[in-house]
Short mmCIF file of C-alpha atoms and ligand atoms in Angstrom, two decimals:
data_model
loop_
_atom_site.label_atom_id
_atom_site.label_comp_id
_atom_site.label_asym_id
_atom_site.label_seq_id
_atom_site.Cartn_x
_atom_site.Cartn_y
_atom_site.Cartn_z
CA MET M 1 -33.15 39.85 32.47
CA ASP M 2 -30.37 37.27 32.91
CA LYS M 3 -29.33 37.93 36.47
CA GLN M 4 -30.79 35.51 39.03
CA LEU M 5 -32.91 37.68 41.26
CA VAL M 6 -33.25 36.86 44.94
CA PHE M 7 -36.11 38.79 46.53
CA SER M 8 -36.50 39.48 50.21
CA PHE M 9 -38.32 41.83 52.58
CA PRO M 10 -38.58 42.59 56.31
CA HIS M 11 -40.50 40.42 58.74
CA MET M 12 -43.73 41.21 60.50
CA GLY M 13 -45.23 38.23 62.27
CA ASP M 14 -45.96 35.32 59.93
CA TYR M 15 -46.88 37.46 56.95
CA HIS M 16 -43.65 36.56 55.19
CA VAL M 17 -45.25 33.23 54.23
CA VAL M 18 -47.95 34.89 52.13
CA ILE M 19 -45.67 37.61 50.71
CA ARG M 20 -43.11 34.99 49.68
CA SER M 21 -45.79 33.04 47.88
CA MET M 22 -47.04 36.20 46.13
CA LEU M 23 -43.56 37.14 44.90
CA GLY M 24 -42.99 33.57 43.78
CA GLU M 25 -46.07 33.86 41.55
CA LEU M 26 -45.09 37.28 40.24
CA PHE M 27 -41.56 36.22 39.39
CA PRO M 28 -41.59 32.57 38.32
CA GLY M 29 -38.08 31.23 37.93
CA GLN M 30 -36.57 33.71 40.40
CA ARG M 31 -35.78 33.04 44.06
CA VAL M 32 -37.69 34.53 46.94
CA ILE M 33 -36.34 34.15 50.46
CA SER M 34 -37.77 35.17 53.79
CA ALA M 35 -35.24 37.11 55.83
CA PRO M 36 -33.72 34.92 58.57
CA PRO M 37 -36.03 34.89 61.61
CA THR M 38 -35.84 38.02 63.74
CA THR M 39 -33.56 37.52 66.74
CA GLN M 40 -31.57 39.63 69.15
CA ARG M 41 -28.80 39.77 66.54
CA THR M 42 -31.27 41.28 64.06
CA LEU M 43 -32.12 44.02 66.49
CA GLU M 44 -28.50 44.66 67.39
CA LEU M 45 -27.51 44.90 63.72
CA GLY M 46 -30.46 47.16 62.96
CA GLY M 47 -29.76 49.37 65.98
CA LYS M 48 -26.09 49.66 65.10
CA TYR M 49 -26.75 51.01 61.62
CA SER M 50 -29.85 53.11 62.29
CA PRO M 51 -30.05 56.75 63.39
CA ASP M 52 -30.69 57.02 67.14
CA PHE M 53 -33.94 58.93 66.82
CA VAL M 54 -35.87 56.49 64.63
CA CYS M 55 -38.56 54.22 66.03
CA SER M 56 -37.94 50.51 66.38
CA PRO M 57 -39.70 49.30 63.17
CA PHE M 58 -36.91 51.09 61.26
CA LYS M 59 -34.29 49.22 63.28
CA TYR M 60 -35.94 45.83 62.94
CA ASN M 61 -36.31 46.35 59.18
CA MET M 62 -32.64 47.33 58.89
CA GLY M 63 -31.60 44.21 60.75
CA ASN M 64 -33.83 42.05 58.53
CA TYR M 65 -32.40 43.67 55.39
CA ILE M 66 -28.81 43.12 56.44
CA GLU M 67 -29.46 39.48 57.33
CA ALA M 68 -31.36 38.95 54.07
CA LEU M 69 -28.47 40.45 52.08
CA GLU M 70 -26.04 38.22 53.96
CA ALA M 71 -28.25 35.28 52.96
CA GLY M 72 -27.94 36.21 49.28
CA ALA M 73 -30.87 38.56 48.58
CA ASN M 74 -30.30 41.14 45.85
CA VAL M 75 -33.77 42.71 45.56
CA LEU M 76 -35.28 44.24 48.69
CA LEU M 77 -38.86 45.40 49.17
CA GLN M 78 -40.14 48.20 51.31
CA THR M 79 -43.59 49.65 51.72
CA GLY M 80 -45.49 51.82 54.16
CA LEU M 81 -47.61 54.91 54.48
CA GLY M 82 -49.30 56.96 57.13
CA CYS M 83 -46.41 58.26 59.25
CA ARG M 84 -42.69 58.82 58.95
CA TYR M 85 -42.38 55.16 58.01
CA GLY M 86 -43.32 56.33 54.53
CA TYR M 87 -39.95 58.09 54.32
CA TYR M 88 -37.88 55.33 55.86
CA GLY M 89 -37.28 53.40 52.64
CA GLU M 90 -35.03 56.03 51.06
CA VAL M 91 -32.94 56.36 54.22
CA GLN M 92 -32.62 52.60 54.67
CA GLU M 93 -31.55 52.18 51.05
CA GLN M 94 -28.85 54.82 51.43
CA ILE M 95 -27.50 53.32 54.65
CA LEU M 96 -27.31 49.86 53.07
CA ARG M 97 -25.50 51.25 50.02
CA ASP M 98 -23.07 53.09 52.30
CA LEU M 99 -22.39 49.74 53.95
CA GLY M 100 -21.31 48.45 50.56
CA TYR M 101 -24.22 46.17 49.66
CA GLU M 102 -25.36 45.93 46.04
CA PHE M 103 -29.05 45.37 45.47
CA ASP M 104 -32.19 46.71 43.83
CA PHE M 105 -34.57 48.42 46.18
CA LEU M 106 -38.30 48.46 45.49
CA CYS M 107 -39.88 51.15 47.59
CA PHE M 108 -43.68 51.16 47.36
CA SER M 109 -44.33 53.98 49.73
CA ARG M 110 -45.78 57.47 49.53
CA ALA M 111 -45.87 58.70 45.91
CA HIS M 112 -44.66 55.37 44.56
CA VAL M 113 -47.73 53.35 45.47
CA LYS M 114 -49.63 53.88 42.20
CA PRO M 115 -50.86 50.88 40.19
CA GLU M 116 -49.20 51.94 36.91
CA LYS M 117 -45.91 52.60 38.68
CA ILE M 118 -46.04 49.23 40.44
CA TYR M 119 -46.83 47.53 37.13
CA ARG M 120 -43.89 49.26 35.42
CA VAL M 121 -41.50 48.31 38.22
CA LEU M 122 -42.63 44.68 38.17
CA ARG M 123 -42.24 44.47 34.39
CA ASN M 124 -38.77 46.07 34.54
CA LEU M 125 -37.75 43.38 36.97
CA GLY M 126 -38.90 40.69 34.59
CA CYS M 127 -42.40 39.87 35.82
CA PRO M 128 -43.91 38.10 32.78
CA LEU M 129 -47.54 38.43 33.91
CA SER M 130 -50.16 40.66 32.31
CA MET M 131 -51.92 43.33 34.36
CA ARG M 132 -54.91 41.02 34.64
CA GLU M 133 -52.78 38.15 35.92
CA ILE M 134 -51.04 40.42 38.39
CA LEU M 135 -54.42 41.54 39.70
CA GLY M 136 -55.37 37.88 40.11
CA VAL M 137 -52.24 37.26 42.19
CA MET M 138 -53.03 40.32 44.33
CA MET M 139 -56.60 39.17 44.93
CA ARG M 140 -55.49 35.70 45.99
CA THR M 141 -52.85 37.25 48.26
CA ALA M 142 -55.47 39.47 49.86
CA GLU M 143 -57.71 36.46 50.43
CA SER M 144 -54.83 34.47 51.95
CA LEU M 145 -54.17 37.35 54.34
CA ARG M 146 -57.83 37.44 55.33
CA ILE M 147 -57.89 33.71 56.05
CA MET M 148 -54.68 33.87 58.04
CA ASP M 149 -55.85 36.86 60.08
CA ALA M 150 -59.28 35.35 60.76
CA LEU M 151 -57.69 32.21 62.21
CA ASP M 152 -55.21 34.28 64.24
CA TYR M 153 -58.09 36.30 65.65
CA TYR M 154 -59.93 33.19 66.82
CA ILE M 155 -56.76 31.69 68.25
CA ARG M 156 -55.95 34.78 70.31
CA GLU M 157 -59.34 34.60 71.97
CA ASN M 158 -59.17 30.88 72.71
CA VAL M 159 -55.59 29.65 72.95
CA GLY M 160 -55.42 30.41 76.67
CA PHE M 161 -58.08 27.76 77.26
CA GLU M 162 -57.02 24.89 75.00
CA ILE M 163 -57.17 21.51 76.67
CA VAL M 164 -54.33 19.94 74.68
CA PRO M 165 -51.42 22.37 74.73
CA GLY M 166 -50.16 23.26 71.27
CA SER M 167 -53.38 22.35 69.40
CA PHE M 168 -53.97 25.83 68.01
CA GLU M 169 -50.33 26.36 67.14
CA LYS M 170 -50.32 23.12 65.19
CA LEU M 171 -53.37 24.19 63.22
CA GLN M 172 -51.87 27.59 62.54
CA LYS M 173 -48.65 26.05 61.23
CA GLN M 174 -50.68 23.74 59.00
CA LEU M 175 -52.51 26.70 57.48
CA LEU M 176 -49.30 28.62 56.92
CA LYS M 177 -47.86 25.62 55.13
CA GLU M 178 -50.87 25.54 52.80
CA LEU M 179 -50.70 29.28 52.19
CA SER M 180 -47.03 29.06 51.32
CA GLU M 181 -48.09 27.34 48.08
CA PRO M 182 -49.93 29.10 45.24
CA GLN M 183 -53.69 28.63 45.60
CA THR M 184 -56.75 29.16 43.45
CA MET M 185 -59.70 31.20 44.73
CA LEU M 186 -61.79 28.05 44.95
CA ARG M 187 -59.16 26.29 47.02
CA LEU M 188 -58.81 29.35 49.24
CA GLU M 189 -62.54 29.31 49.90
CA ARG M 190 -62.25 25.67 50.97
CA LEU M 191 -59.29 26.49 53.20
CA LYS M 192 -61.25 29.32 54.81
CA GLN M 193 -64.18 27.12 55.68
CA GLY M 194 -62.09 24.11 56.61
CA TYR M 195 -59.80 25.96 59.01
CA ALA M 196 -62.65 27.91 60.62
CA ARG M 197 -64.36 24.59 61.29
CA ALA M 198 -61.17 22.89 62.50
CA ALA M 199 -60.43 25.77 64.90
CA GLY M 200 -63.97 25.60 66.30
CA GLU M 201 -63.54 21.87 66.92
CA ILE M 202 -60.41 22.24 69.04
CA PRO M 203 -61.54 21.52 72.61
CA VAL M 204 -61.25 24.42 75.05
CA LYS M 205 -62.19 24.79 78.67
CA LYS M 206 -63.45 28.33 78.81
CA SER M 207 -66.02 29.79 81.16
CA ALA M 208 -68.82 32.06 80.01
CA MET M 209 -66.95 35.03 81.50
CA PRO M 210 -63.19 34.67 81.05
CA LEU M 211 -60.97 37.64 81.69
CA ARG M 212 -60.78 39.61 78.47
CA VAL M 213 -58.09 42.03 77.41
CA GLY M 214 -58.05 44.17 74.26
CA VAL M 215 -54.70 44.93 72.71
CA ILE M 216 -54.35 48.22 70.85
CA GLY M 217 -51.57 50.44 69.59
CA GLU M 218 -48.84 50.80 67.00
CA LEU M 219 -49.19 48.34 64.19
CA TYR M 220 -45.65 46.96 63.95
CA THR M 221 -45.28 46.48 67.69
CA LEU M 222 -48.63 44.71 67.75
CA MET M 223 -47.99 42.44 64.81
CA GLU M 224 -44.33 41.49 65.32
CA PRO M 225 -44.38 39.32 68.45
CA PHE M 226 -40.60 39.37 68.86
CA SER M 227 -40.76 43.14 69.33
CA ASN M 228 -43.26 42.86 72.21
CA PHE M 229 -41.75 39.81 73.95
CA TYR M 230 -44.62 37.62 72.76
CA LEU M 231 -47.02 39.51 74.99
CA GLU M 232 -50.14 37.85 73.64
CA LYS M 233 -48.73 34.43 74.48
CA GLN M 234 -47.90 35.66 77.96
CA LEU M 235 -51.52 36.76 78.42
CA ALA M 236 -52.79 33.41 77.13
CA ARG M 237 -50.57 31.62 79.65
CA ARG M 238 -52.43 33.56 82.32
CA ASN M 239 -55.76 32.26 80.97
CA ILE M 240 -56.79 35.56 79.48
CA SER M 241 -58.78 35.86 76.30
CA VAL M 242 -57.04 38.36 74.03
CA SER M 243 -58.61 40.47 71.32
CA ARG M 244 -56.63 42.47 68.79
CA ARG M 245 -58.28 43.93 65.71
CA MET M 246 -55.07 45.27 64.20
CA SER M 247 -53.81 43.07 61.38
CA VAL M 248 -52.73 43.46 57.78
CA SER M 249 -56.29 42.66 56.66
CA PHE M 250 -57.56 45.41 58.92
CA LEU M 251 -55.07 47.87 57.45
CA LEU M 252 -55.97 46.90 53.90
CA PHE M 253 -59.73 46.49 54.19
CA GLY M 254 -60.95 47.66 57.60
CA LYS M 255 -59.54 51.14 57.95
CA LYS M 256 -61.88 54.01 57.22
CA ASP M 257 -60.23 57.15 58.53
CA ARG M 258 -63.18 59.57 58.38
CA ILE M 259 -65.62 57.09 59.86
CA SER M 260 -63.08 56.18 62.53
CA LEU M 261 -62.75 59.79 63.61
CA ARG M 262 -66.52 59.94 64.07
CA GLU M 263 -66.48 56.63 65.89
CA SER M 264 -63.90 57.92 68.32
CA GLY M 265 -66.92 59.60 69.95
CA GLY M 266 -65.27 63.00 70.44
CA TYR M 267 -62.16 61.60 72.08
CA LEU M 268 -60.23 62.78 69.04
CA LYS M 269 -61.00 65.78 66.88
CA TYR M 270 -58.29 65.29 64.27
CA THR M 271 -56.41 62.37 62.78
CA VAL M 272 -53.06 61.89 64.42
CA GLY M 273 -51.19 59.81 61.85
CA ALA M 274 -50.64 56.09 61.34
CA ASN M 275 -53.19 54.15 63.39
CA GLY M 276 -53.71 56.50 66.29
CA VAL M 277 -57.40 56.99 65.57
CA ASP M 278 -57.89 53.23 65.32
CA SER M 279 -56.32 52.81 68.75
CA VAL M 280 -58.87 55.16 70.28
CA CYS M 281 -61.85 53.67 68.41
CA GLN M 282 -60.84 50.16 69.34
CA ALA M 283 -60.25 51.16 72.97
CA LYS M 284 -63.72 52.71 73.10
CA ARG M 285 -65.30 49.65 71.55
CA TYR M 286 -63.57 47.28 74.00
CA ALA M 287 -64.66 49.50 76.89
CA GLU M 288 -68.27 49.44 75.68
CA LEU M 289 -68.10 45.66 75.39
CA GLY M 290 -67.07 45.41 79.03
CA TYR M 291 -63.51 44.16 78.56
CA ASP M 292 -61.54 43.84 81.79
CA GLY M 293 -58.56 45.86 80.59
CA LEU M 294 -56.60 47.21 77.67
CA ILE M 295 -52.96 47.04 76.77
CA HIS M 296 -51.68 49.89 74.67
CA MET M 297 -48.39 49.05 72.96
CA LYS M 298 -46.13 51.29 70.96
CA SER M 299 -42.61 51.69 69.82
CA PHE M 300 -40.59 54.17 71.85
CA GLY M 301 -40.80 57.54 70.08
CA CYS M 302 -43.93 56.72 68.07
CA ILE M 303 -45.56 60.13 67.65
CA PRO M 304 -49.04 58.98 66.49
CA GLU M 305 -49.45 56.69 69.50
CA LEU M 306 -48.02 59.31 71.87
CA ASN M 307 -50.62 61.72 70.52
CA VAL M 308 -53.51 59.46 71.49
CA MET M 309 -52.44 58.89 75.07
CA PRO M 310 -54.42 61.85 76.51
CA ALA M 311 -57.55 60.56 74.72
CA LEU M 312 -56.94 57.07 76.10
CA THR M 313 -56.53 58.47 79.60
CA ARG M 314 -59.90 60.24 79.36
CA LEU M 315 -61.48 57.08 78.04
CA GLU M 316 -59.95 55.11 80.90
CA GLN M 317 -61.53 57.49 83.40
CA ASP M 318 -64.92 57.72 81.68
CA TYR M 319 -65.36 53.96 81.30
CA GLY M 320 -63.38 52.84 84.33
CA ILE M 321 -61.32 50.44 82.22
CA PRO M 322 -57.67 50.04 83.23
CA ILE M 323 -55.10 50.62 80.49
CA LEU M 324 -51.53 49.39 80.65
CA HIS M 325 -49.23 51.45 78.42
CA LEU M 326 -46.11 49.66 77.22
CA SER M 327 -43.37 51.22 75.15
CA PHE M 328 -40.77 49.07 73.40
CA ASP M 329 -37.34 49.74 72.00
CA ALA M 330 -33.98 47.99 71.75
CA ASN M 331 -33.25 48.61 75.43
CA THR M 332 -36.60 47.60 76.90
CA SER M 333 -36.20 45.04 79.65
CA GLU M 334 -38.14 41.83 79.07
CA VAL M 335 -38.27 41.19 82.81
CA GLY M 336 -39.66 44.68 83.39
CA VAL M 337 -42.47 44.07 80.88
CA GLU M 338 -43.25 40.67 82.40
CA THR M 339 -43.44 42.18 85.87
CA ARG M 340 -45.82 44.91 84.77
CA LEU M 341 -47.93 42.41 82.89
CA GLU M 342 -48.15 40.14 85.91
CA ALA M 343 -49.23 43.05 88.10
CA PHE M 344 -51.79 44.14 85.49
CA ALA M 345 -53.23 40.61 85.18
CA ASP M 346 -53.53 40.34 88.98
CA MET M 347 -55.16 43.74 89.18
CA ILE M 348 -57.87 43.01 86.59
CA ASP M 349 -58.47 39.65 88.23
CA MET M 350 -58.99 41.31 91.62
CA ARG M 351 -61.29 43.92 90.11
CA ARG M 352 -63.33 41.14 88.58
CA LYS M 353 -63.56 39.29 91.91
CA LYS M 354 -64.60 42.47 93.65
CA ALA M 355 -67.22 43.32 91.05
CA TYR M 356 -68.72 39.88 90.49
CA GLY M 357 -67.17 37.63 93.08
CA THR M 358 -65.74 35.60 90.20
CA ALA M 359 -62.19 34.31 90.42
CA ARG M 360 -59.92 34.24 87.41
CA VAL M 361 -61.19 31.52 85.18
CA SER M 362 -58.44 29.11 84.32
CA GLY M 363 -60.79 27.12 82.22
CA GLY M 364 -64.00 26.80 84.08
S1 SF4 T 401 -46.53 54.18 63.57
FE1 SF4 T 401 -45.04 54.96 65.03
S2 SF4 T 401 -43.60 53.30 65.43
FE2 SF4 T 401 -44.75 52.79 63.60
S3 SF4 T 401 -43.44 53.49 61.99
FE3 SF4 T 401 -44.90 55.15 62.42
S4 SF4 T 401 -43.87 56.46 63.90
FE4 SF4 T 401 -42.76 54.52 63.81
#
């Protein structure tokens, strides 16, 4: 294939770093670009060219695609299963073609996500690697994702208590820089251990009982901070320890639908699509662990997460754990979310004081 290929794909948090590195290994000699960072313009572009009724991940992806095409991309990737997202690729491709863009569209969703089909598509695009080599790249990518998610998890719980502001962010950026380069499994193992140790050595001033909030809900809204107004950072600024299990590693390796339904403890009888069951299981687990509150986030119009709201309400009553439900779309007011978050943080702080006589712990 003589044409210079320029690959790109939509954003979701920092995952573009690892995906870019993976594509770079699969297609040596071709260009891989991350879509320009998601901004208000991205959302406006996506909203302008998306049907009204779709949920916001569709719109964000559309905006990312358009900006990537403007930046020179000519091969776009799409993936996704579990809800109507699995049908979005075909619609997005058609809209982009109607807008006059020329590109190849790799849609690994629904029926297309079979190993032999993926292999054929990669080879047709000029991937020179054997099946075995491709599997090696996939395994290293999976390990990179695990390392990245493990560090993120630790940071969420502790960043609100760091003594030197910016210490965790610096470490995170350092890791992302390393993961943006191809790595061997041995080197990845060293990175895993080294970064876990480095994170543990960052000084924090955290009491034995900080306020703890579990974040649950729709996967894209949880993992793309721009789409939720950087809610986790806002919680950290209020000295709250944040836990969120949802991550790409969780989706790839932690999801077990049948077991999850059992673990929902009768709050759900049937699966509800996407990650609805996970939201309930995680909510129940956080409640059992004595978390101070939960924040349930979803995109406006997300059916799976709407379906679980009655179960979450029952859980809230049974365990006496407050749940703040937040719904996001292109018109959501940032100030409105901040105000509700502030009120929620004050409320869980007051409940804590009432229950234990312990004030909010700003570090000790
Ligand atoms: S989980 Fe909900 S918000 Fe996410 S793509 Fe599916 S329907 Fe849309």
